[in-house]
mmCIF file of C-alpha atoms and ligand atoms in Angstrom:
data_model
loop_
_atom_site.group_PDB
_atom_site.id
_atom_site.type_symbol
_atom_site.label_atom_id
_atom_site.label_comp_id
_atom_site.label_asym_id
_atom_site.label_seq_id
_atom_site.Cartn_x
_atom_site.Cartn_y
_atom_site.Cartn_z
ATOM 1 C CA MET A 234 -12.279 18.337 -22.847
ATOM 2 C CA THR A 235 -13.732 14.630 -21.156
ATOM 3 C CA GLU A 236 -11.133 13.496 -18.591
ATOM 4 C CA ILE A 237 -10.051 10.615 -21.107
ATOM 5 C CA ALA A 238 -8.932 13.161 -23.453
ATOM 6 C CA ARG A 239 -7.235 15.455 -20.554
ATOM 7 C CA LEU A 240 -5.076 12.185 -19.619
ATOM 8 C CA LEU A 241 -4.161 11.680 -23.125
ATOM 9 C CA ALA A 242 -2.882 15.332 -23.452
ATOM 10 C CA ALA A 243 -0.828 14.994 -20.218
ATOM 11 C CA ASN A 244 0.473 11.810 -21.011
ATOM 12 C CA ASP A 245 1.923 13.955 -24.601
ATOM 13 C CA ALA A 246 4.103 15.950 -22.524
ATOM 14 C CA TYR A 247 5.062 12.920 -20.147
ATOM 15 C CA ALA A 248 6.532 10.769 -22.814
ATOM 16 C CA ALA A 249 8.418 14.115 -24.531
ATOM 17 C CA ALA A 250 10.137 14.680 -20.861
ATOM 18 C CA ARG A 251 10.344 11.520 -18.985
ATOM 19 C CA ARG A 252 12.620 9.468 -17.386
ATOM 20 C CA HIS A 253 13.664 5.596 -18.802
ATOM 21 C CA VAL A 254 14.123 3.064 -15.600
ATOM 22 C CA ALA A 255 15.237 -0.404 -17.566
ATOM 23 C CA ASP A 256 15.260 -2.255 -14.157
ATOM 24 C CA ALA A 257 11.712 -3.737 -13.225
ATOM 25 C CA ARG A 258 13.387 -4.302 -9.741
ATOM 26 C CA PRO A 259 12.586 -1.782 -7.391
ATOM 27 C CA GLY A 260 15.959 -0.048 -6.506
ATOM 28 C CA ARG A 261 14.868 0.065 -2.796
ATOM 29 C CA ARG A 262 13.984 -3.750 -2.771
ATOM 30 C CA LEU A 263 10.343 -2.183 -0.953
ATOM 31 C CA ALA A 264 7.216 -2.684 -1.251
ATOM 32 C CA VAL A 265 4.369 0.010 -0.017
ATOM 33 C CA VAL A 266 1.121 -1.569 0.750
ATOM 34 C CA THR A 267 -0.963 1.922 1.096
ATOM 35 C CA CYS A 268 -4.910 2.881 0.583
ATOM 36 C CA MET A 269 -6.229 4.046 -2.683
ATOM 37 C CA ASP A 270 -7.306 7.450 -0.948
ATOM 38 C CA ALA A 271 -6.706 10.262 -3.663
ATOM 39 C CA ARG A 272 -4.948 12.671 -1.244
ATOM 40 C CA ILE A 273 -1.415 10.029 -0.687
ATOM 41 C CA ASP A 274 0.773 10.989 -2.832
ATOM 42 C CA VAL A 275 3.270 8.156 -1.745
ATOM 43 C CA PHE A 276 5.957 9.042 -3.499
ATOM 44 C CA ALA A 277 6.539 12.267 -2.169
ATOM 45 C CA VAL A 278 5.248 10.909 1.356
ATOM 46 C CA LEU A 279 8.113 8.900 1.671
ATOM 47 C CA GLY A 280 10.785 10.745 -0.156
ATOM 48 C CA LEU A 281 11.368 7.457 -3.563
ATOM 49 C CA HIS A 282 11.399 7.830 -6.949
ATOM 50 C CA LEU A 283 10.587 6.113 -9.696
ATOM 51 C CA GLY A 284 11.750 3.077 -9.981
ATOM 52 C CA GLU A 285 12.396 2.461 -6.461
ATOM 53 C CA ALA A 286 9.464 0.520 -5.003
ATOM 54 C CA HIS A 287 6.105 -1.067 -5.712
ATOM 55 C CA VAL A 288 3.364 0.499 -4.481
ATOM 56 C CA ILE A 289 0.137 -1.901 -3.813
ATOM 57 C CA ARG A 290 -3.239 0.520 -3.234
ATOM 58 C CA ASN A 291 -6.611 -0.742 -2.433
ATOM 59 C CA ALA A 292 -9.383 1.001 -0.249
ATOM 60 C CA GLY A 293 -8.193 1.018 3.018
ATOM 61 C CA GLY A 294 -4.334 -0.143 2.658
ATOM 62 C CA ARG A 295 -5.346 -3.392 4.171
ATOM 63 C CA VAL A 296 -3.706 -6.976 3.407
ATOM 64 C CA THR A 297 -6.071 -8.636 1.206
ATOM 65 C CA ASP A 298 -5.402 -12.001 -1.123
ATOM 66 C CA ASP A 299 -4.692 -9.738 -4.054
ATOM 67 C CA VAL A 300 -2.138 -7.943 -2.134
ATOM 68 C CA LEU A 301 -0.372 -11.425 -0.969
ATOM 69 C CA ARG A 302 -0.230 -12.245 -4.694
ATOM 70 C CA SER A 303 1.859 -9.050 -5.528
ATOM 71 C CA LEU A 304 3.541 -9.431 -2.753
ATOM 72 C CA ALA A 305 4.713 -13.241 -3.794
ATOM 73 C CA LEU A 306 5.807 -11.790 -7.052
ATOM 74 C CA SER A 307 7.315 -8.737 -5.157
ATOM 75 C CA SER A 308 9.654 -10.888 -3.068
ATOM 76 C CA HIS A 309 10.267 -14.086 -5.189
ATOM 77 C CA VAL A 310 10.969 -12.610 -8.691
ATOM 78 C CA LEU A 311 11.554 -8.957 -8.332
ATOM 79 C CA GLY A 312 14.016 -9.096 -5.010
ATOM 80 C CA VAL A 313 11.688 -6.750 -2.419
ATOM 81 C CA ASP A 314 12.489 -7.933 1.052
ATOM 82 C CA THR A 315 11.272 -4.812 2.758
ATOM 83 C CA VAL A 316 7.733 -3.985 3.347
ATOM 84 C CA VAL A 317 5.763 -1.177 4.653
ATOM 85 C CA VAL A 318 1.757 -1.463 5.464
ATOM 86 C CA MET A 319 0.688 2.356 5.333
ATOM 87 C CA GLN A 320 -3.107 3.161 6.447
ATOM 88 C CA HIS A 321 -3.660 6.789 7.465
ATOM 89 C CA THR A 322 -6.421 9.387 9.389
ATOM 90 C CA LYS A 323 -10.069 10.014 8.413
ATOM 91 C CA CYS A 324 -9.644 7.157 6.049
ATOM 92 C CA GLY A 325 -13.536 5.831 4.731
ATOM 93 C CA LEU A 326 -13.198 2.351 5.818
ATOM 94 C CA ALA A 327 -12.396 3.611 9.475
ATOM 95 C CA GLY A 328 -15.571 3.475 11.526
ATOM 96 C CA VAL A 329 -17.683 1.984 9.454
ATOM 97 C CA THR A 330 -18.806 -2.089 9.629
ATOM 98 C CA ASP A 331 -18.634 -4.812 7.201
ATOM 99 C CA GLU A 332 -22.422 -4.431 7.225
ATOM 100 C CA GLU A 333 -22.586 -0.842 6.623
ATOM 101 C CA LEU A 334 -20.559 -1.012 3.762
ATOM 102 C CA ARG A 335 -22.318 -3.723 1.746
ATOM 103 C CA ASN A 336 -25.744 -1.786 2.297
ATOM 104 C CA LEU A 337 -24.224 1.137 0.696
ATOM 105 C CA THR A 338 -22.763 -0.477 -1.877
ATOM 106 C CA GLY A 339 -25.025 -4.450 -2.774
ATOM 107 C CA ALA A 340 -21.780 -5.896 -2.975
ATOM 108 C CA ASP A 341 -21.153 -8.928 -0.959
ATOM 109 C CA LEU A 342 -17.806 -8.196 -0.303
ATOM 110 C CA GLY A 343 -15.460 -8.327 2.861
ATOM 111 C CA PHE A 344 -13.810 -4.615 2.668
ATOM 112 C CA PHE A 345 -11.913 -5.322 5.783
ATOM 113 C CA PRO A 346 -13.422 -2.142 7.961
ATOM 114 C CA ILE A 347 -10.622 -0.450 9.650
ATOM 115 C CA ASP A 348 -11.523 0.092 13.692
ATOM 116 C CA ASP A 349 -8.139 0.688 15.447
ATOM 117 C CA HIS A 350 -5.508 1.530 13.613
ATOM 118 C CA ALA A 351 -2.962 -0.172 15.688
ATOM 119 C CA ALA A 352 -4.938 -3.287 15.279
ATOM 120 C CA ALA A 353 -5.441 -3.277 12.241
ATOM 121 C CA LEU A 354 -1.893 -2.964 10.913
ATOM 122 C CA ARG A 355 -0.957 -5.376 13.963
ATOM 123 C CA GLU A 356 -3.436 -7.949 12.110
ATOM 124 C CA ASP A 357 -2.233 -7.380 8.551
ATOM 125 C CA ILE A 358 1.710 -7.516 9.630
ATOM 126 C CA GLU A 359 0.849 -10.609 11.612
ATOM 127 C CA LEU A 360 -0.139 -12.324 8.205
ATOM 128 C CA LEU A 361 2.386 -11.120 6.579
ATOM 129 C CA ALA A 362 4.645 -12.577 8.445
ATOM 130 C CA ALA A 363 2.959 -15.536 8.275
ATOM 131 C CA THR A 364 2.129 -16.175 5.158
ATOM 132 C CA PRO A 365 4.376 -19.016 4.262
ATOM 133 C CA PHE A 366 5.186 -18.123 0.721
ATOM 134 C CA LEU A 367 6.594 -14.710 1.607
ATOM 135 C CA THR A 368 9.785 -16.092 2.865
ATOM 136 C CA PRO A 369 11.939 -13.386 1.362
ATOM 137 C CA LEU A 370 10.182 -10.426 3.516
ATOM 138 C CA ALA A 371 12.856 -9.609 6.196
ATOM 139 C CA VAL A 372 11.287 -6.240 7.684
ATOM 140 C CA VAL A 373 7.587 -5.302 7.518
ATOM 141 C CA ALA A 374 6.970 -1.804 9.201
ATOM 142 C CA GLY A 375 3.267 -0.086 9.832
ATOM 143 C CA PHE A 376 2.606 3.161 9.473
ATOM 144 C CA VAL A 377 -0.500 5.727 9.926
ATOM 145 C CA TYR A 378 -0.373 8.759 7.519
ATOM 146 C CA ASP A 379 -1.784 11.783 8.914
ATOM 147 C CA VAL A 380 -3.600 13.663 5.873
ATOM 148 C CA GLU A 381 -3.793 16.949 7.801
ATOM 149 C CA SER A 382 0.004 17.117 8.904
ATOM 150 C CA GLY A 383 1.679 14.799 6.445
ATOM 151 C CA GLU A 384 3.423 12.879 9.321
ATOM 152 C CA ILE A 385 4.172 9.550 9.740
ATOM 153 C CA ASP A 386 3.025 7.770 12.763
ATOM 154 C CA ASP A 387 5.735 4.647 12.637
ATOM 155 C CA VAL A 388 3.054 2.030 14.587
ATOM 156 C CA VAL A 389 4.018 -1.369 14.166
ATOM 157 C CA ARG A 390 7.606 -3.135 13.092
ATOM 158 C CA TRP A 391 8.186 -6.804 12.316
ATOM 159 C CA GLU A 392 11.499 -8.322 11.598
ATOM 160 C CA ARG A 393 12.195 -11.782 10.758
ATOM 161 C CA PRO A 394 14.233 -13.366 13.455
ATOM 162 C CA ALA A 395 17.546 -14.760 12.350
HETATM 163 ZN ZN1 ZN B 659 -8.148 5.157 3.095
#
């Protein structure tokens, strides 16, 4: 069976048993920005259920322009007021440089490598706090998820001044 056929076969079973969520607005008014790493089961790690949160994933779980684009819609159209940015241990973007990643991939891009998790989280959260169109956001938290223990380190917190 090819990988695609395997996915479609699994979907037959899923569609037959799935729970339908009618409301597109996340029930917990929450968005999680995290890495694409295959070891992170975002819903299980944070105790979330279908319909409760937006999950925005990319390499590193960094706040890129495309994350800002998604959060503009999350916050203004879909009621999100809380964001968690969750990086993780053993990330492929940690301890490497843009130059190394450009050489490795042949892609002339900014890869948002992570030198230090706390510094990278502070940088990303400052960007969210300072982005003029993200005014509906009231709370942003920065976590580091340990892929070995499953535990979260609660590193940075920002709340919009009243
Ligand atoms: Zn990662």
